[in-house]
Coordinates of C-alpha atoms in Angstrom, one line a residue:
Chain Y
X1 CA 46.2 169.5 38.3
X2 CA 48.4 172.1 36.8
X3 CA 52.1 171.6 36.8
X4 CA 55.3 170.6 35.1
X5 CA 56.2 167.1 34.1
X6 CA 59.6 165.8 33.2
X7 CA 60.4 162.4 31.7
X8 CA 62.1 160.1 32.1
X9 CA 63.0 160.4 35.8
X10 CA 66.2 158.4 35.3
X11 CA 68.1 158.2 32.1
X12 CA 71.2 156.2 31.2
X13 CA 73.3 157.1 28.2
X14 CA 76.3 155.6 26.5
X15 CA 79.1 157.9 25.6
X16 CA 78.7 159.4 22.2
X17 CA 74.9 159.2 22.2
X18 CA 72.5 162.1 22.0
X19 CA 69.6 162.0 24.4
X20 CA 66.5 164.2 24.7
X21 CA 64.9 165.1 28.0
X22 CA 61.2 166.0 27.9
X23 CA 59.5 168.9 29.7
X24 CA 55.8 169.7 29.5
X25 CA 53.8 172.3 31.4
X26 CA 50.1 173.0 31.5
X27 CA 50.3 176.2 33.5
X28 CA 50.0 178.4 30.4
X29 CA 53.3 180.0 31.2
X30 CA 55.2 181.9 28.5
X31 CA 58.7 181.4 29.9
X32 CA 60.5 178.1 30.3
X33 CA 64.0 177.2 31.6
X34 CA 66.5 174.4 31.8
X35 CA 68.9 174.1 34.7
X36 CA 71.7 171.7 35.5
X37 CA 72.4 170.8 39.1
X38 CA 75.6 169.3 40.3
X39 CA 76.5 168.7 44.0
X40 CA 77.7 171.9 45.7
X41 CA 77.1 174.1 42.6
X42 CA 73.5 175.0 42.9
X43 CA 71.5 175.5 39.7
X44 CA 73.2 176.6 36.5
X45 CA 71.1 177.9 33.6
X46 CA 71.4 176.0 30.3
X47 CA 68.8 177.6 28.1
X48 CA 65.6 179.7 28.5
X49 CA 62.7 180.6 26.3
X50 CA 60.4 183.6 26.6
X51 CA 58.0 182.6 23.9
X52 CA 57.3 180.0 21.2
X53 CA 60.0 179.7 18.6
X54 CA 62.5 181.8 20.6
X55 CA 65.2 180.7 23.1
X56 CA 68.4 182.1 24.4
X57 CA 71.6 180.5 25.8
X58 CA 72.2 180.5 29.4
X59 CA 75.5 180.2 31.3
X60 CA 76.4 176.7 30.2
X61 CA 74.8 176.1 26.8
X62 CA 77.7 174.3 25.1
X63 CA 76.8 170.7 24.3
X64 CA 73.1 171.3 24.7
X65 CA 70.3 172.2 22.3
X66 CA 66.6 173.0 22.8
X67 CA 63.5 173.8 20.8
X68 CA 60.2 175.6 21.6
X69 CA 57.7 174.6 18.9
X70 CA 54.8 174.6 21.3
X71 CA 54.1 176.8 24.3
X72 CA 53.7 173.7 26.5
X73 CA 56.9 171.9 25.6
X74 CA 60.6 172.7 25.9
X75 CA 62.7 169.6 25.3
X76 CA 66.4 169.6 26.0
X77 CA 68.9 167.5 23.9
X78 CA 72.2 166.6 25.5
X79 CA 74.5 166.0 22.6
X80 CA 77.7 164.0 22.4
X81 CA 79.6 167.3 22.5
X82 CA 78.7 167.7 26.2
X83 CA 81.8 166.3 27.9
X84 CA 80.4 165.7 31.4
X85 CA 76.7 165.3 31.1
X86 CA 76.1 163.2 34.2
X87 CA 73.9 165.5 36.4
X88 CA 70.4 166.2 37.6
X89 CA 68.4 168.3 35.1
X90 CA 65.6 170.6 36.2
X91 CA 63.0 172.2 34.0
X92 CA 61.1 175.3 35.2
X93 CA 58.5 177.7 34.0
X94 CA 57.2 181.2 34.9
X95 CA 54.3 183.3 33.8
X96 CA 56.8 185.4 31.8
X97 CA 60.5 186.1 32.0
X98 CA 61.8 187.2 35.3
X99 CA 61.1 190.6 36.5
X100 CA 57.4 190.7 37.3
X101 CA 57.8 189.2 40.8
X102 CA 56.4 185.9 39.7
X103 CA 58.2 182.8 40.8
X104 CA 59.5 179.8 38.8
X105 CA 57.7 176.5 39.1
X106 CA 59.9 173.4 38.8
X107 CA 59.4 169.9 37.5
X108 CA 60.5 166.8 39.4
X109 CA 63.8 166.5 37.5
X110 CA 65.6 164.0 35.3
X111 CA 68.8 162.3 36.5
X112 CA 71.1 161.6 33.6
X113 CA 73.9 159.1 34.0
X114 CA 76.5 158.5 31.3
X115 CA 77.9 155.0 31.4
Chain C
X1 CA 75.4 192.2 37.9
X2 CA 73.4 190.3 40.3
X3 CA 74.7 187.6 42.6
X4 CA 73.5 185.6 45.5
X5 CA 75.5 184.3 48.4
X6 CA 74.4 181.7 50.8
X7 CA 76.6 181.6 53.8
X8 CA 77.1 178.1 55.1
X9 CA 76.7 175.2 52.7
X10 CA 75.8 172.9 55.6
X11 CA 73.8 173.9 58.7
X12 CA 72.9 171.5 61.5
X13 CA 70.3 172.2 64.2
X14 CA 68.7 170.2 66.9
X15 CA 65.0 169.4 66.6
X16 CA 63.1 172.2 68.2
X17 CA 65.9 174.8 67.8
X18 CA 65.8 177.9 65.7
X19 CA 66.6 177.6 62.0
X20 CA 68.6 180.4 60.4
X21 CA 69.7 180.2 56.8
X22 CA 71.5 183.2 55.4
X23 CA 71.2 184.9 52.1
X24 CA 72.8 188.0 50.8
X25 CA 72.5 189.5 47.4
X26 CA 74.3 192.1 45.4
X27 CA 72.2 194.5 43.4
X28 CA 72.1 198.2 42.8
X29 CA 68.3 198.2 43.2
X30 CA 66.1 196.0 45.4
X31 CA 65.4 192.8 43.6
X32 CA 62.6 190.3 43.9
X33 CA 63.7 187.6 46.4
X34 CA 62.7 183.9 46.8
X35 CA 63.5 180.9 49.0
X36 CA 63.0 177.4 47.6
X37 CA 63.3 174.0 49.3
X38 CA 64.5 170.8 47.6
X39 CA 64.1 167.3 48.9
X40 CA 66.3 164.6 47.6
X41 CA 65.8 163.7 44.0
X42 CA 62.9 166.2 43.6
X43 CA 62.4 169.6 42.1
X44 CA 62.4 172.9 43.9
X45 CA 59.3 174.1 45.8
X46 CA 58.7 177.7 46.6
X47 CA 58.8 178.5 50.3
X48 CA 58.2 182.2 50.1
X49 CA 58.9 185.3 48.1
X50 CA 59.4 189.1 48.5
X51 CA 58.3 191.4 45.8
X52 CA 57.1 194.7 47.4
X53 CA 55.4 195.8 50.6
X54 CA 55.9 194.3 54.0
X55 CA 59.5 193.3 54.5
X56 CA 58.7 190.3 56.7
X57 CA 57.4 187.6 54.6
X58 CA 55.7 184.4 55.9
X59 CA 55.8 181.2 53.9
X60 CA 54.8 177.6 54.1
X61 CA 55.8 175.1 56.8
X62 CA 56.3 177.9 59.4
X63 CA 59.2 179.6 57.6
X64 CA 59.6 183.3 57.3
X65 CA 62.2 185.7 55.9
X66 CA 62.9 189.4 56.3
X67 CA 64.1 191.7 53.5
X68 CA 66.7 194.1 54.9
X69 CA 67.7 196.6 52.2
X70 CA 70.4 198.2 54.3
X71 CA 72.1 194.8 54.8
X72 CA 71.2 193.4 51.3
X73 CA 70.0 190.3 53.1
X74 CA 67.0 188.0 53.0
X75 CA 67.6 185.4 55.7
X76 CA 65.3 182.5 56.2
X77 CA 64.1 181.5 59.7
X78 CA 61.9 179.1 61.5
X79 CA 61.4 179.2 65.3
X80 CA 61.4 175.5 65.9
X81 CA 63.0 172.9 63.6
X82 CA 61.2 169.7 62.7
X83 CA 62.8 166.5 61.3
X84 CA 60.8 167.0 58.1
X85 CA 62.7 170.3 57.5
X86 CA 65.9 168.4 56.6
X87 CA 66.5 169.4 52.9
X88 CA 68.4 171.7 50.6
X89 CA 67.4 175.3 50.6
X90 CA 68.1 177.8 47.8
X91 CA 67.9 181.6 47.8
X92 CA 67.1 183.2 44.5
X93 CA 66.9 186.8 43.2
X94 CA 65.7 188.5 40.0
X95 CA 65.3 192.0 38.7
X96 CA 62.9 193.4 36.0
X97 CA 63.8 191.8 32.7
X98 CA 66.5 189.6 34.0
X99 CA 66.9 185.9 34.7
X100 CA 66.6 184.2 38.0
X101 CA 69.9 183.8 39.9
X102 CA 70.2 181.0 42.5
X103 CA 72.6 180.7 45.4
X104 CA 74.7 177.5 45.8
X105 CA 72.3 176.1 48.4
X106 CA 72.4 175.3 52.1
X107 CA 71.9 171.7 53.2
X108 CA 69.9 171.6 56.5
X109 CA 70.4 168.7 58.9
X110 CA 68.0 168.3 61.8
X111 CA 69.4 166.3 64.7
X112 CA 66.9 164.4 66.8

């Protein structure tokens, strides 16, 4: 089955620790995205990538970092610089960057809680 | 700049009643439009999309939406609500070469 997987589903972090959220897709999509979801605020874009070894900041990139070494993988690191990291994180992919009419496909999400 | 407005963060309907979730966008040219559904602690699932052609779009689970350029709207409807429709619904837009922009979501409650 083609799709997007995210791991872990739940993640707990102590303050001051960096954590990495995994996102893998086997849809052969060029573009991948990371969103943060907080209650009542919808989805906010953290980073996106159009192609391997290239990525751009979204609206709320501060305190986050990403890499795109392989087409299938787009991990997100939440650093200790992110002051309020507790949230639900969603990874998505699309055939290519927005504008061709194609939709985004979403993973199941990772819920990060800072203790 | 693009933006998406979903009027009503919470909507309640009785089982069997009409579902109407509103979405308006701001764009100087017609965008591509999407509706997604999200169940608790899950990712988003595409309900339907409008790209070009027929302005009335049918999606999964009996939902449909109509693109109205004159009103810059893309409201989502379903003739008869089912308990399983209770979820969060997001409208999204995009233009050529741009990102996806999501509304803040509408939580649908279905009352038995």
